[in-house]
Structure formats: C-alpha cells, structure tokens
C-alpha cells in the first residue's frame, strides 16, 4: 500500500512541474497569443535583401491587414513580424510561399533551405513565382475579398489534385532539384492591381528561374508531362478549341541515346470552330485532325529544341534511360547527349465532333 | 511489504512472444535512419541477402534455446563456460548493452527534439524516458516481456501508412533502377555493415531463455520475426526511394520521419507528432529489457547473482545508466549522422555481437555435446 501512495504522489509531483512555470517546455501556443499565417510573399527589398509580407488572420473583429518587413534574412523577417504585431506569428499553418521573379532569377535555394529545415513548416507548402507586385494586389483586393489568402490556398489545392495547371509543393521541388536533371518547375503567376493570373510553368535550372512557358508551350507541357489532361485546349492559330483532351504519351530512346521518339495520342472533342467551314463531313474532320497534328508536332519540336538549347530537362527525360539491368548514364554524359539528341515528335489526334457528321 | 524480485520466473511464454521480440528489437533507431545509409536501389538485394545471413545467426541462437542449459538461465551459462568466464563475459556485455541503450535512446530523443520539442533540453527528455523505463522494468522481467504485445500493436501498423508513398504522383518505377550495382565502393560496404548491425539485437534474447517454454518450435517463431523485419526493411526502403528518389534520400537526416510528416490527416495535420510519440512504446520496451539485463549483468559481475534483488540496487543501476547517458549526450552525441562516433561504434559493436554471440554459443554447445 505504501508504494501505491508514493506512486500517486510521484505522478502528482511530475504534473505539478509540467503544468506550473517550472516546465522545461518554453514555447507557448495559447490561441489568444498566436497568429497562424498561411502565406509568405517574398519580394526584392529596396535597401535590404528581401521584402516579406503576410496577411494577419483576425482573431477578434478586426480587419485583416498586410504586414510588411524589410530584412536581409528570411527568419529575420519572422522576427520582424513579431516585433511589429502584438500576437506572435506561427508558421505551423504556412501553406504558400510566393517568391518574386527577380529573386527566383538569382536563385532560391537559400530561401528554400531555410524553410526546409523548419520542422513546423509542412513539406506540402506550395511554391509559386510571382511577376509584378503581389503586395499591391493584396492591398487592393482586401477590401473586396476578406479571405483572400484562404481562397488562394483553395485554388492551389484544387489544381494539385486536378492537373491542368502546374502546382508544385516543397517536397516535389526538392526532389526534382536533387535529381540528376536539376530542372524543377514552379508555376508562375502575374500580379497586378486587380489581377492575380496564372502565366505558365517556370522552368528552373538548378535553383534559378530561366524561363517561363508561353501559352502554347504550357498546354503542350500539361499534355505531355504534367497531368496528361486539359479541359480546354485552345489553338488560336488554327481557330480551334478542343475540349477534354486526354493524352497518351510514349517516349522511346534508341540505344545510343541520339534520338528521341515522342508519340502522343490525343483524344478529345471539337468544342469550337471559329473559322468558316461547310457542314462537317468525315473528310473535313480528318483534314482538321491532320492539320492539328502537324501544328502540334511543329510546336512541340520547337518547345523541346528550346529546352535543349537551355540545357534543361523539366520533363525528366533522363529517367527513361534508366533500365533495371544496365549502367545508368552519369549526369554529364546525359546532359551531353540530351543537348545533341534528335527529337522526333509524332501526334495522333482523334477528335469527336459535337454535332453529327454528314458523309 | 512484498518482496521486490525482478527475475522471478512466474510464467513461461509462448514462442509468439519471441517472434514479436525479435521483430521489434530489430526495428529500433536504426530502422528510422536506414535509407540514409543505403541510398542506391540495388541495396534492396543487399537487405535480402544480409537478412538471409541473419537467419544463420538466428538458427544458431535457436540451438541454444533447444539445449538443456537454456531453461537454467544463469546456471546454464556457468555450466557451459565456468563462473569466472561468465563474470568476465557479463562485464564485457555491460559495455555493449550500455552502448546500445545510449544509441537508441539518444537517437530517439534527437528525433523528438527535432520534430516535436525544438527548445526543450534533451536531458529532460532523457530523464522522462528513463523514468518510464524504470517503472516498466521494476515490474519484473516477466511483465516486461509481456509488454512487447503492447509495443508491437502500437507500432507495427505504421507500416501500412507507407503504402501511401507507392501511389504518389511523382513516384515512378524508374526510381528503383538500376537494380544491380555497377560500382561497389566503401560506402556500399558500410551499407552492408549497417544492415547487419540493424538486424542485431536477438542475441540478447538468449539471456531471456528461462522465460520461454516451447523450445521445439522456437526456430520457427524466431524465423518469422526475422522475416517480418526483412520485409519491413525492404518495404521502408522502397517507399523511401519512391518518395525521395535515390539522389535525394541521402540529403535527409531522418527519412522515415520526413515521409510520415508528408502524410496529412484531415483532422490533425502534424500526424508525425502522434506517431513519434507512439513509437516511444517500442523504445520503452527495448530500454526496459536492456535496463534489466544491465542490472543482471552488474550483479553477476559483482558476484551477487544468488542474492535477492533490491530496490536500492536497481535504482542505483538506473541512476548509473542515466548519468552515463547524460554524459554521452552532452559530450559524445554529435547531431550529424555521419560524424557521430557513438553511432559508428554501435554499428561495429552491434555487428560484432550479432556475429560472435551466436557463434560462440553454438561452438561451445557442440563441444560440450561431444565431450
């Protein structure tokens, strides 16, 4: 009996230590004292290195507002926010990291490494590159949309599972950054006073942004690599819009890695024809198909050539050289081969007309 | 006041306990950091090969369980080696046990510090964990062995979570290529050593032989435990290759925890916090067992094995363990995996004990049998 009592006393004693001020746990997460933020936007500062901003979530009935600090170091910004605001900012709910284009062009790996080492920050943090002034956009939109940051996050989350836009989180970025191709991709957005708009996929070489895909390239990239699906596929040059395009991609390389054969099968339907045409006949449809095929082949070849010139490999083509029982190429050999590789693109387009076809 | 007897043989356990113990004792700290040391996809085969070799050790250990000495425990060892030798061996054993406990405890604490309490002094955590283990161990050997069921049920299911990583959009089958090695460097040898050392642990279970009854089928039960471990290793490694890719896996300090962090439950985001905490059950079990072995070995070394176990003696042992752990935590435990002298030592020590303990037992049994 005596020992039972001492056990209970012991438990009470330990609890007293932990609950009272003697606790070895320094950090305090009382909800009244903290402000979990959902995004950081990092732009080039005027005098200092960075200008960081974030939206403070309201606890009581107060207006959301944008906090901005000018700092040299990322985590210094974290401290700066706290010095400016009466509640302590916590990064546990950080979901998006928006980096300005200027910084991305100089290399983002110092930023990313800092973020990566913080165990509070999730690896599912979405990355995006922003052209233009994001702060300006937020400031002008806050009046109209209160929960702007939340909607932004919802958008990322939606397209993360849906495809159609490039969405990259921190882990995926790091994984491709460390793969031998060293060519991660990050979505690029353009921010202006009223708009925050998706621009395309930013292609990185190591940790530096080197270019952003234009409209056509972006759609080709979505079809052949990202999600193999596009809900709308406008081809303005031919005045067509294809809908619900699903692609089936086959990549073949010859043994010497001097030739790349890219076969893409597209299945979709003809959503819109903006040119003058007679009643759709079978011949006309197949003429359309071959016209689209030709156009896409040309565009895709151009896109791949551009990648080769820039010595980047965002499609991760190197992985197709890996086989279970053959020696892998090392990085240098691969990049040499890739630059000189001959690219042959072949499209096979099958479209369904929306109306009945006359024979 | 009831007598305080730690080593009473109040019950004898089935072989299934042996399966669970073999498995859990092989899944300690080393399993968490394993992918960092393996990196290349062909290590999948190495895991399997080393696992099969480990089966030989298991086989030799099971011979001990089948022998007539096994159920006598300490007496059996004395009959086999002579008392002086047993005292010497247990003195050496104290060092190995201490090293093993140090590495698994400090390793676990490091994980906790990095992911849950970044600002808490590690010595506090050390104290709390040892207090729990002290409590568990003071219930006696029989109860501690029984605790394995809880430890197993709490931790084994986590393997299922890793299934997620086989179906991530960025995982491709190419992450597993090439499947055969094209260069074999020092690093690969270190990988082999690491796996072998990670598989070590069952050799300590021979000391628990008096608590087991079904000696005939013990080989079968141990084999199941070992096979399950190998399956777990391969599964963890493949999942981490899919998740990180072989070029990125080496950059992470605790790949397994990083992977678990990536999982998100809709209710609770930091799922890793819960899982790391639950993982403690397994560590508490292992440390408690080693604590008892430590106490037992000290008694044998000091020629006290016939006396009644005392509370104060046990408490003294725990305090001693705590102090030595604290000292190595302060002085020797470096936070970089590749420069950690204790980890390196344990890799060699674990490999040596797992190689020689079964071998010595097996040979001396054979010689005794012949004489």
XYZ file of C-alpha atoms in Angstrom:
730
model
C 0.000 0.000 0.000
C 2.779 2.326 0.937
C 4.262 2.100 -2.539
C 0.971 2.711 -4.259
C 0.718 6.005 -2.429
C 4.190 7.016 -3.354
C 3.440 6.304 -6.997
C 0.409 8.575 -6.945
C 2.386 11.266 -5.178
C 5.078 10.960 -7.783
C 2.629 11.409 -10.664
C 1.139 14.469 -8.983
C 4.608 15.885 -8.468
C 5.581 15.451 -12.132
C 2.344 17.043 -13.260
C 2.896 19.974 -10.959
C 6.283 20.578 -12.503
C 4.989 20.356 -16.050
C 1.855 22.441 -15.553
C 3.423 25.139 -13.459
C 6.085 27.543 -14.624
C 8.874 25.094 -13.973
C 8.044 23.266 -17.181
C 11.006 22.625 -19.450
C 8.814 23.460 -22.443
C 9.484 27.062 -23.305
C 7.098 27.637 -26.161
C 3.559 28.619 -25.523
C 0.819 28.072 -28.034
C -2.175 29.652 -26.399
C -4.586 30.502 -29.139
C -5.135 34.046 -27.884
C -1.452 34.789 -28.168
C -0.638 33.477 -31.601
C -1.454 34.255 -35.198
C -1.015 31.392 -37.638
C -0.281 32.814 -41.053
C -0.974 30.998 -44.299
C 1.427 32.539 -46.743
C 4.618 34.455 -47.089
C 5.343 36.606 -50.023
C 8.967 37.412 -50.587
C 9.982 40.202 -52.885
C 13.126 42.069 -53.552
C 13.631 44.791 -50.980
C 14.751 48.312 -51.629
C 17.703 48.578 -49.280
C 17.670 45.190 -47.696
C 17.638 41.845 -49.451
C 14.009 40.902 -49.058
C 10.670 42.499 -48.524
C 8.452 39.971 -46.838
C 4.752 40.312 -46.373
C 1.951 38.265 -44.968
C -1.712 38.601 -44.056
C -2.540 38.578 -40.390
C -5.546 36.438 -39.592
C -8.086 38.196 -37.423
C -8.827 36.816 -34.005
C -11.444 39.267 -32.868
C -13.471 41.593 -35.015
C -10.675 43.424 -36.647
C -9.672 43.958 -40.205
C -7.170 41.735 -41.909
C -4.113 43.591 -42.810
C -0.915 43.169 -44.688
C 2.290 43.219 -42.683
C 5.488 44.032 -44.494
C 9.057 43.991 -43.285
C 12.351 44.709 -44.968
C 15.029 42.230 -43.999
C 18.265 40.646 -45.041
C 17.460 37.160 -43.866
C 14.321 35.117 -44.120
C 13.979 34.197 -40.493
C 14.873 37.699 -39.523
C 11.636 38.577 -41.270
C 9.816 36.170 -38.998
C 11.232 38.034 -36.034
C 10.426 41.342 -37.690
C 6.767 40.419 -37.996
C 6.635 39.623 -34.325
C 8.172 42.914 -33.384
C 5.538 44.686 -35.452
C 2.471 42.813 -34.357
C 1.036 42.204 -30.927
C 0.400 38.480 -31.377
C 3.132 36.009 -32.118
C 3.131 34.746 -35.679
C 3.342 30.991 -36.083
C 4.343 29.193 -39.233
C 2.612 25.900 -38.488
C -0.143 26.730 -40.954
C 2.070 28.184 -43.640
C 0.698 26.863 -46.940
C 2.088 29.022 -49.694
C 5.385 30.637 -50.438
C 5.239 33.269 -53.128
C 8.586 34.337 -54.429
C 9.086 37.245 -56.757
C 10.528 36.687 -60.181
C 13.641 38.789 -59.525
C 14.646 36.636 -56.590
C 13.867 33.452 -58.498
C 16.194 34.513 -61.277
C 19.026 34.886 -58.785
C 18.417 31.534 -57.166
C 16.042 30.478 -54.445
C 17.937 27.703 -52.739
C 18.987 29.783 -49.690
C 15.322 30.550 -49.101
C 14.185 27.009 -49.668
C 16.843 25.532 -47.411
C 15.770 27.770 -44.573
C 12.170 26.779 -44.992
C 13.061 23.139 -45.295
C 14.903 22.905 -42.012
C 11.994 24.241 -40.010
C 10.038 21.236 -38.746
C 6.983 23.420 -38.184
C 6.576 24.079 -41.878
C 4.878 21.347 -43.833
C 6.508 19.777 -46.846
C 3.288 20.310 -48.723
C 3.924 24.033 -48.826
C 3.005 25.285 -52.298
C 5.602 27.257 -54.178
C 4.826 29.908 -56.742
C 6.701 32.590 -58.587
C 5.039 35.965 -58.857
C 5.673 38.558 -61.511
C 4.766 42.078 -60.508
C 3.873 43.450 -57.138
C 1.898 40.998 -55.047
C 1.518 43.362 -52.101
C -0.241 45.847 -54.282
C -2.685 43.204 -55.424
C -3.421 42.065 -51.890
C -3.892 45.597 -50.632
C -6.315 46.499 -53.361
C -8.258 43.236 -53.113
C -8.549 43.010 -49.338
C -11.402 45.466 -49.361
C -13.427 43.279 -51.686
C -12.437 39.823 -50.536
C -11.803 39.225 -46.887
C -10.494 35.684 -47.005
C -8.275 36.155 -49.967
C -5.423 34.051 -48.629
C -7.752 31.173 -47.961
C -9.201 31.244 -51.485
C -5.741 31.331 -52.916
C -4.847 28.232 -50.973
C -8.046 26.535 -52.117
C -7.086 27.234 -55.702
C -3.702 25.583 -55.279
C -5.241 22.637 -53.538
C -7.849 22.213 -56.239
C -5.378 22.128 -59.088
C -2.960 19.988 -57.134
C -5.325 17.077 -57.497
C -6.900 18.121 -60.791
C -3.977 18.868 -63.031
C -4.456 21.452 -65.789
C -2.155 23.886 -64.032
C 1.290 23.178 -62.713
C 1.228 23.021 -58.935
C 4.366 22.191 -57.037
C 4.944 21.719 -53.372
C 8.171 21.997 -51.470
C 8.932 18.317 -51.436
C 8.369 17.868 -55.150
C 10.567 20.854 -55.836
C 13.401 19.496 -53.718
C 13.053 16.065 -55.236
C 13.462 17.327 -58.792
C 16.123 19.815 -57.764
C 18.244 16.957 -56.481
C 17.521 14.600 -59.341
C 20.327 14.487 -61.936
C 18.395 16.694 -64.341
C 18.318 19.558 -61.812
C 15.384 21.144 -63.592
C 12.488 21.739 -61.267
C 9.381 23.584 -62.365
C 7.293 26.091 -60.462
C 4.082 27.828 -61.533
C 4.402 31.468 -62.455
C 1.677 33.993 -61.686
C 1.325 37.565 -62.684
C 0.045 40.030 -60.130
C -1.223 43.468 -60.931
C -3.574 45.840 -59.230
C -6.717 43.845 -59.961
C -5.463 40.527 -61.170
C -3.594 37.520 -59.998
C -3.297 35.321 -63.003
C -1.653 32.061 -63.901
C 1.007 32.577 -66.523
C 2.638 29.273 -67.145
C 5.272 26.936 -65.892
C 8.538 28.434 -64.797
C 11.457 26.238 -65.724
C 14.422 26.255 -63.395
C 17.978 25.320 -63.956
C 19.307 24.328 -60.574
C 17.692 26.910 -58.359
C 17.457 29.709 -60.890
C 14.423 30.533 -62.963
C 15.465 30.700 -66.573
C 12.235 30.902 -68.455
C 8.507 30.689 -68.393
C 6.472 28.741 -70.884
C 4.217 30.711 -73.165
C 0.630 29.798 -73.766
C 1.103 27.063 -76.337
C 4.156 25.576 -74.655
C 2.297 25.499 -71.383
C -0.518 23.451 -72.870
C 1.908 21.075 -74.518
C 3.722 20.699 -71.211
C 0.472 19.903 -69.435
C -0.372 17.296 -72.038
C 2.929 15.520 -72.331
C 4.159 15.684 -68.794
C 2.124 17.135 -66.022
C -1.278 15.574 -65.919
C -1.957 14.437 -69.458
C -5.253 16.231 -69.412
C -6.630 19.567 -70.484
C -10.212 20.575 -70.171
C -9.912 23.279 -72.778
C -7.223 23.304 -75.375
C -7.490 26.428 -77.497
C -5.331 26.601 -80.585
C -5.714 30.213 -81.656
C -3.504 29.850 -84.721
C -5.878 27.328 -86.201
C -9.029 28.800 -84.661
C -9.954 25.612 -82.863
C -10.787 24.801 -79.310
C -10.512 21.178 -78.320
C -12.233 20.049 -75.189
C -11.499 17.301 -72.654
C -8.241 16.389 -74.242
C -6.652 13.307 -72.821
C -3.190 12.395 -73.943
C -1.328 9.160 -74.012
C 2.392 9.664 -74.253
C 5.002 7.197 -75.335
C 8.651 8.025 -75.158
C 11.303 5.975 -76.810
C 15.004 6.465 -76.944
C 17.341 4.464 -79.078
C 20.232 2.538 -77.559
C 22.822 5.223 -78.263
C 20.587 7.959 -76.854
C 20.891 10.000 -80.005
C 17.260 10.011 -80.966
C 14.098 10.630 -79.043
C 10.763 9.474 -80.354
C 7.798 11.106 -78.785
C 4.442 9.660 -79.691
C 1.441 11.448 -78.359
C -2.077 10.241 -78.778
C -4.683 12.882 -78.184
C -8.320 12.126 -77.659
C -10.711 14.971 -77.344
C -13.681 16.619 -78.835
C -14.045 19.589 -81.042
C -15.547 22.232 -78.822
C -15.385 25.235 -81.029
C -14.527 26.115 -84.579
C -14.026 29.777 -85.151
C -13.419 29.698 -88.860
C -15.709 29.461 -91.787
C -16.413 25.952 -92.784
C -19.065 23.987 -94.504
C -21.069 21.274 -92.833
C -18.755 18.903 -91.066
C -18.027 15.902 -93.160
C -15.798 12.977 -92.362
C -13.191 14.210 -94.792
C -13.255 17.655 -93.351
C -12.824 16.274 -89.854
C -9.848 14.195 -90.807
C -8.397 17.221 -92.560
C -8.770 19.136 -89.314
C -7.124 16.326 -87.448
C -4.082 16.223 -89.657
C -3.872 19.995 -89.563
C -3.815 19.907 -85.756
C -1.321 17.070 -85.764
C 1.035 18.954 -87.997
C 0.736 22.113 -85.989
C 1.286 20.380 -82.659
C 4.241 18.429 -83.954
C 5.867 21.628 -85.075
C 5.151 23.411 -81.804
C 6.295 20.520 -79.644
C 9.528 20.147 -81.566
C 10.127 23.842 -81.134
C 9.459 23.563 -77.410
C 11.814 20.617 -76.971
C 14.508 22.330 -79.043
C 14.246 25.315 -76.768
C 14.708 23.109 -73.735
C 17.732 21.532 -75.323
C 19.246 24.911 -76.047
C 18.735 25.954 -72.462
C 20.186 22.652 -71.278
C 17.239 21.898 -69.045
C 15.170 18.785 -68.735
C 11.934 19.576 -66.923
C 10.248 16.558 -68.474
C 12.698 14.341 -66.559
C 13.566 12.509 -69.736
C 16.664 11.072 -68.103
C 14.582 8.588 -66.209
C 13.762 6.850 -69.475
C 17.414 5.963 -69.851
C 17.293 4.013 -66.612
C 16.765 0.322 -67.025
C 16.821 -2.421 -64.441
C 19.933 -4.107 -65.737
C 22.050 -1.541 -67.479
C 24.520 1.004 -66.276
C 22.960 4.442 -65.835
C 24.437 7.451 -67.582
C 26.017 9.907 -65.247
C 24.884 13.494 -65.180
C 27.465 14.817 -67.555
C 27.033 12.105 -70.148
C 23.318 12.593 -70.051
C 23.389 16.347 -70.460
C 25.805 15.987 -73.380
C 23.555 13.512 -75.091
C 20.423 15.481 -74.368
C 21.752 18.635 -75.951
C 22.524 16.834 -79.171
C 19.597 14.471 -79.199
C 17.458 14.433 -82.283
C 13.815 14.833 -81.457
C 11.057 13.266 -83.479
C 7.555 14.104 -82.490
C 4.519 12.333 -83.742
C 0.978 13.254 -82.818
C -2.061 11.172 -83.374
C -5.155 13.259 -82.849
C -8.606 11.798 -82.630
C -11.413 14.266 -82.252
C -15.074 13.812 -81.853
C -17.296 16.402 -83.433
C -20.047 17.694 -81.257
C -22.616 17.600 -83.981
C -23.453 14.762 -86.254
C -21.256 14.365 -89.304
C -22.611 14.286 -92.789
C -20.983 11.883 -95.137
C 5.841 -5.251 2.135
C 6.066 -7.643 -0.755
C 9.412 -8.866 -1.939
C 10.992 -6.985 -4.781
C 12.003 -9.684 -7.206
C 12.779 -8.728 -10.727
C 13.897 -12.030 -12.155
C 11.191 -14.381 -10.906
C 10.062 -16.947 -13.400
C 6.377 -16.632 -12.660
C 5.202 -17.529 -16.120
C 6.628 -19.079 -19.228
C 5.779 -17.608 -22.556
C 4.850 -18.996 -25.942
C 7.024 -18.683 -28.980
C 4.834 -15.920 -30.366
C 6.375 -13.572 -27.824
C 9.716 -14.493 -29.283
C 8.504 -13.543 -32.776
C 7.371 -10.142 -31.597
C 10.519 -9.525 -29.610
C 12.883 -10.490 -32.402
C 10.996 -8.230 -34.753
C 10.660 -5.178 -32.521
C 14.207 -5.303 -31.243
C 15.384 -5.155 -34.848
C 13.156 -2.189 -35.642
C 14.644 0.350 -33.256
C 16.501 3.550 -34.071
C 18.436 2.098 -36.997
C 15.257 1.497 -38.957
C 14.479 5.226 -38.815
C 17.755 6.315 -40.359
C 18.294 3.281 -42.562
C 17.645 4.808 -46.040
C 20.394 7.410 -45.486
C 22.971 4.652 -45.376
C 21.623 2.606 -48.254
C 20.714 5.171 -50.943
C 21.188 3.052 -54.063
C 18.296 0.922 -55.301
C 20.380 -2.251 -55.541
C 20.592 -2.223 -51.752
C 17.180 -3.896 -51.855
C 19.007 -7.103 -52.734
C 21.637 -6.459 -50.106
C 18.938 -6.181 -47.450
C 17.548 -9.523 -48.542
C 20.965 -11.205 -48.667
C 22.023 -9.882 -45.272
C 18.619 -10.883 -43.950
C 19.208 -14.438 -45.077
C 22.633 -14.394 -43.416
C 20.982 -13.133 -40.272
C 18.860 -16.246 -40.452
C 22.025 -18.277 -39.836
C 22.616 -16.376 -36.623
C 19.008 -16.939 -35.684
C 19.473 -20.646 -36.344
C 22.487 -20.831 -34.043
C 20.637 -18.914 -31.348
C 17.730 -21.314 -31.568
C 20.128 -24.185 -30.887
C 20.814 -22.589 -27.539
C 17.095 -22.431 -26.790
C 16.819 -26.117 -27.626
C 19.701 -27.124 -25.386
C 19.299 -28.379 -21.843
C 21.151 -25.353 -20.484
C 18.654 -22.823 -21.684
C 15.970 -23.079 -19.017
C 18.555 -22.891 -16.235
C 19.441 -19.349 -17.224
C 22.478 -18.155 -15.323
C 23.228 -21.673 -14.114
C 23.270 -22.903 -17.671
C 25.864 -20.355 -18.685
C 28.004 -21.227 -15.675
C 27.843 -24.915 -16.621
C 28.874 -24.088 -20.140
C 31.622 -21.550 -19.574
C 32.563 -21.699 -15.905
C 31.768 -18.971 -13.418
C 34.866 -16.862 -13.883
C 34.295 -16.725 -17.627
C 30.638 -15.828 -17.244
C 31.573 -12.963 -14.958
C 34.072 -11.712 -17.475
C 31.564 -12.031 -20.309
C 28.869 -10.195 -18.411
C 31.347 -7.446 -17.618
C 32.058 -7.068 -21.326
C 28.364 -7.322 -22.002
C 27.678 -4.341 -19.752
C 29.676 -2.202 -22.148
C 27.780 -3.444 -25.188
C 24.415 -3.016 -23.500
C 25.339 0.471 -22.403
C 26.368 1.425 -25.911
C 23.210 0.032 -27.440
C 20.955 1.758 -24.941
C 22.847 5.001 -25.435
C 22.459 4.969 -29.196
C 18.798 4.035 -29.335
C 17.786 6.400 -26.547
C 19.760 9.386 -27.730
C 18.732 8.701 -31.303
C 15.091 8.691 -30.376
C 15.498 11.804 -28.274
C 17.123 13.566 -31.180
C 14.112 12.782 -33.351
C 11.784 14.081 -30.670
C 13.803 17.215 -30.252
C 13.951 17.947 -33.928
C 10.311 17.378 -34.706
C 8.328 17.955 -31.525
C 10.168 19.981 -28.889
C 12.908 22.026 -30.552
C 13.509 24.140 -27.478
C 13.489 21.516 -24.726
C 16.720 20.425 -23.147
C 17.387 16.846 -24.205
C 18.405 15.823 -20.705
C 14.864 16.361 -19.513
C 13.562 14.015 -22.169
C 16.231 11.530 -21.227
C 15.099 11.690 -17.619
C 11.440 11.203 -18.505
C 12.077 8.281 -20.818
C 14.280 6.565 -18.277
C 11.704 7.132 -15.551
C 9.099 5.359 -17.666
C 11.526 2.524 -18.393
C 12.441 2.299 -14.759
C 8.801 1.884 -13.885
C 8.225 -0.769 -16.546
C 11.368 -2.654 -15.647
C 10.644 -2.573 -11.932
C 7.540 -4.649 -12.573
C 9.888 -7.533 -13.269
C 11.189 -9.374 -16.275
C 8.009 -11.391 -16.809
C 5.852 -8.288 -17.081
C 8.347 -6.503 -19.275
C 8.288 -9.381 -21.721
C 4.529 -9.200 -21.710
C 4.793 -5.502 -22.564
C 6.057 -6.461 -26.024
C 2.491 -7.126 -27.144
C 1.529 -3.545 -26.433
C 4.692 -2.260 -28.044
C 4.110 -4.341 -31.142
C 0.455 -3.470 -31.534
C 1.216 0.219 -31.087
C 3.946 0.432 -33.667
C 3.679 -2.312 -36.268
C 0.625 -0.845 -38.015
C 2.576 2.245 -39.004
C 3.997 0.246 -41.854
C 0.628 0.461 -43.558
C 0.926 4.236 -43.713
C 3.887 3.845 -46.010
C 1.602 2.297 -48.621
C 0.641 5.858 -49.493
C 4.047 6.539 -50.922
C 3.797 3.868 -53.555
C 0.978 5.831 -55.156
C 2.251 9.392 -55.093
C 2.019 11.095 -58.495
C 5.749 11.749 -58.634
C 6.741 8.170 -57.865
C 7.774 6.217 -60.920
C 9.146 2.738 -61.313
C 12.336 4.320 -62.642
C 13.216 5.340 -59.110
C 14.112 1.723 -58.450
C 16.532 1.425 -61.347
C 19.236 0.201 -61.842
C 18.670 -2.930 -59.833
C 22.211 -4.231 -59.952
C 25.314 -2.457 -58.687
C 27.724 -1.032 -61.243
C 30.247 0.161 -58.752
C 30.913 -1.184 -55.305
C 32.545 1.369 -53.044
C 33.402 1.712 -49.385
C 30.008 3.251 -48.923
C 28.303 0.082 -50.094
C 30.284 -1.950 -47.585
C 29.207 0.443 -44.917
C 25.631 -0.144 -46.011
C 26.109 -3.879 -45.550
C 27.587 -3.327 -42.108
C 24.708 -1.035 -41.257
C 22.045 -3.550 -42.217
C 23.775 -6.320 -40.301
C 24.053 -4.121 -37.269
C 20.423 -3.031 -37.600
C 19.428 -6.678 -37.569
C 21.369 -7.285 -34.371
C 19.556 -7.486 -31.085
C 18.123 -11.002 -30.969
C 21.401 -12.213 -29.456
C 20.386 -10.560 -26.194
C 17.262 -12.667 -26.133
C 19.230 -15.819 -25.236
C 19.530 -14.289 -21.794
C 15.746 -14.435 -21.517
C 15.544 -18.121 -22.359
C 14.311 -19.259 -18.903
C 11.057 -17.386 -19.508
C 10.128 -19.364 -22.598
C 8.633 -22.815 -22.822
C 8.051 -24.139 -26.319
C 11.636 -24.868 -27.157
C 10.978 -27.220 -30.052
C 9.411 -24.648 -32.308
C 11.493 -21.685 -31.260
C 13.371 -21.624 -34.573
C 10.124 -21.262 -36.455
C 8.982 -18.366 -34.297
C 12.300 -16.559 -34.497
C 12.402 -17.044 -38.256
C 9.002 -15.451 -38.646
C 10.172 -12.449 -36.623
C 13.326 -12.096 -38.667
C 11.498 -12.487 -41.973
C 8.975 -9.858 -40.994
C 11.808 -7.484 -40.165
C 13.401 -8.015 -43.559
C 10.077 -7.403 -45.213
C 9.719 -4.198 -43.231
C 13.219 -3.027 -44.157
C 12.648 -3.672 -47.845
C 9.275 -2.001 -47.724
C 10.581 1.059 -45.904
C 13.480 1.338 -48.293
C 11.368 1.007 -51.428
C 8.869 3.513 -50.091
C 11.639 5.978 -49.345
C 13.090 5.516 -52.826
C 9.715 6.259 -54.334
C 9.271 9.243 -52.112
C 12.699 10.851 -52.335
C 14.330 9.294 -55.364
C 17.762 7.821 -54.853
C 19.504 11.151 -55.327
C 17.632 12.997 -52.641
C 17.253 10.339 -49.976
C 20.786 10.840 -48.693
C 20.174 14.522 -48.033
C 17.681 13.822 -45.299
C 18.582 13.070 -41.747
C 15.513 11.106 -40.726
C 13.927 9.937 -43.980
C 11.247 7.871 -42.318
C 10.044 10.735 -40.151
C 10.165 13.123 -43.089
C 7.957 10.747 -45.007
C 5.479 10.495 -42.190
C 5.440 14.275 -41.988
C 4.281 14.399 -45.582
C 1.143 12.490 -44.708
C -1.710 14.673 -43.761
C -4.766 13.631 -41.912
C -7.784 15.849 -42.479
C -8.323 16.137 -38.738
C -4.874 16.631 -37.425
C -2.089 17.990 -39.511
C 1.050 17.186 -37.604
C 0.471 13.462 -37.725
C 4.198 12.907 -37.172
C 3.913 14.196 -33.614
C 1.459 11.474 -32.713
C 3.357 8.748 -34.492
C 6.708 9.660 -32.972
C 5.105 9.636 -29.545
C 3.501 6.260 -30.133
C 6.838 4.960 -31.330
C 8.045 5.530 -27.787
C 6.290 2.319 -26.689
C 8.740 0.280 -28.673
C 11.709 2.158 -27.298
C 10.416 1.872 -23.754
C 10.134 -1.868 -24.187
C 13.660 -2.224 -25.539
C 15.240 0.090 -22.997
C 13.418 -1.656 -20.136
C 14.694 -5.026 -21.267
C 18.207 -3.674 -21.581
C 17.862 -1.997 -18.200
C 17.044 -5.337 -16.611
C 19.881 -7.016 -18.456
C 22.179 -4.232 -17.331
C 21.145 -4.765 -13.738
C 21.502 -8.524 -14.039
C 24.915 -8.285 -15.657
C 26.130 -5.909 -12.953
C 25.002 -8.359 -10.268
C 26.773 -11.232 -11.945
C 29.950 -9.215 -12.331
C 29.834 -8.296 -8.653
C 29.160 -11.938 -7.640
C 25.752 -11.049 -6.254
C 23.633 -13.236 -8.512
C 22.412 -15.504 -5.729
C 21.157 -12.659 -3.549
C 17.698 -11.186 -3.560
C 17.251 -8.235 -5.944
C 16.852 -4.999 -4.067
C 15.077 -1.794 -4.862
C 18.044 0.328 -3.970
C 20.397 -1.708 -6.126
C 18.077 -1.440 -9.094
C 17.569 2.262 -8.547
C 21.316 2.700 -8.337
C 21.709 0.912 -11.660
C 19.110 3.178 -13.247
C 20.815 6.236 -11.865
C 24.130 4.990 -13.182
C 22.590 4.456 -16.610
C 21.014 7.894 -16.535
C 24.283 9.555 -15.620
C 26.272 7.759 -18.280
C 23.611 8.525 -20.877
C 23.596 12.145 -19.859
C 27.362 12.360 -20.109
C 27.407 10.805 -23.552
C 24.530 13.047 -24.566
C 26.495 16.100 -23.557
C 29.914 15.091 -24.782
C 29.794 12.428 -27.447
C 26.490 12.566 -29.266
C 27.033 14.709 -32.336
C 23.985 15.805 -34.218
C 25.383 14.932 -37.617
C 24.633 11.357 -38.587
C 27.842 10.805 -40.491
C 30.190 12.125 -37.850
C 28.578 10.521 -34.889
C 31.210 8.473 -33.124
C 28.687 6.646 -30.952
C 26.627 5.616 -33.943
C 29.721 4.395 -35.723
C 30.794 2.436 -32.650
C 27.370 0.890 -32.256
C 27.401 -0.160 -35.897
C 30.558 -2.153 -35.265
C 29.589 -3.314 -31.786
C 26.150 -4.478 -32.891
C 27.633 -6.344 -35.824
C 30.253 -7.995 -33.659
C 27.815 -9.190 -31.005
C 25.367 -10.440 -33.589
C 28.140 -12.370 -35.275
C 30.030 -13.758 -32.312
C 27.449 -14.379 -29.604
C 25.538 -16.992 -31.656
C 28.795 -18.405 -32.985
C 30.422 -18.820 -29.570
C 27.275 -20.310 -28.077
C 26.890 -22.692 -30.977
C 30.509 -23.854 -30.909
C 30.644 -24.337 -27.167
C 27.381 -26.273 -27.271
C 28.838 -28.524 -29.965
C 31.999 -29.073 -27.947
C 30.066 -29.805 -24.764
C 27.908 -32.216 -26.706
C 30.912 -34.125 -27.933
C 32.808 -34.290 -24.662
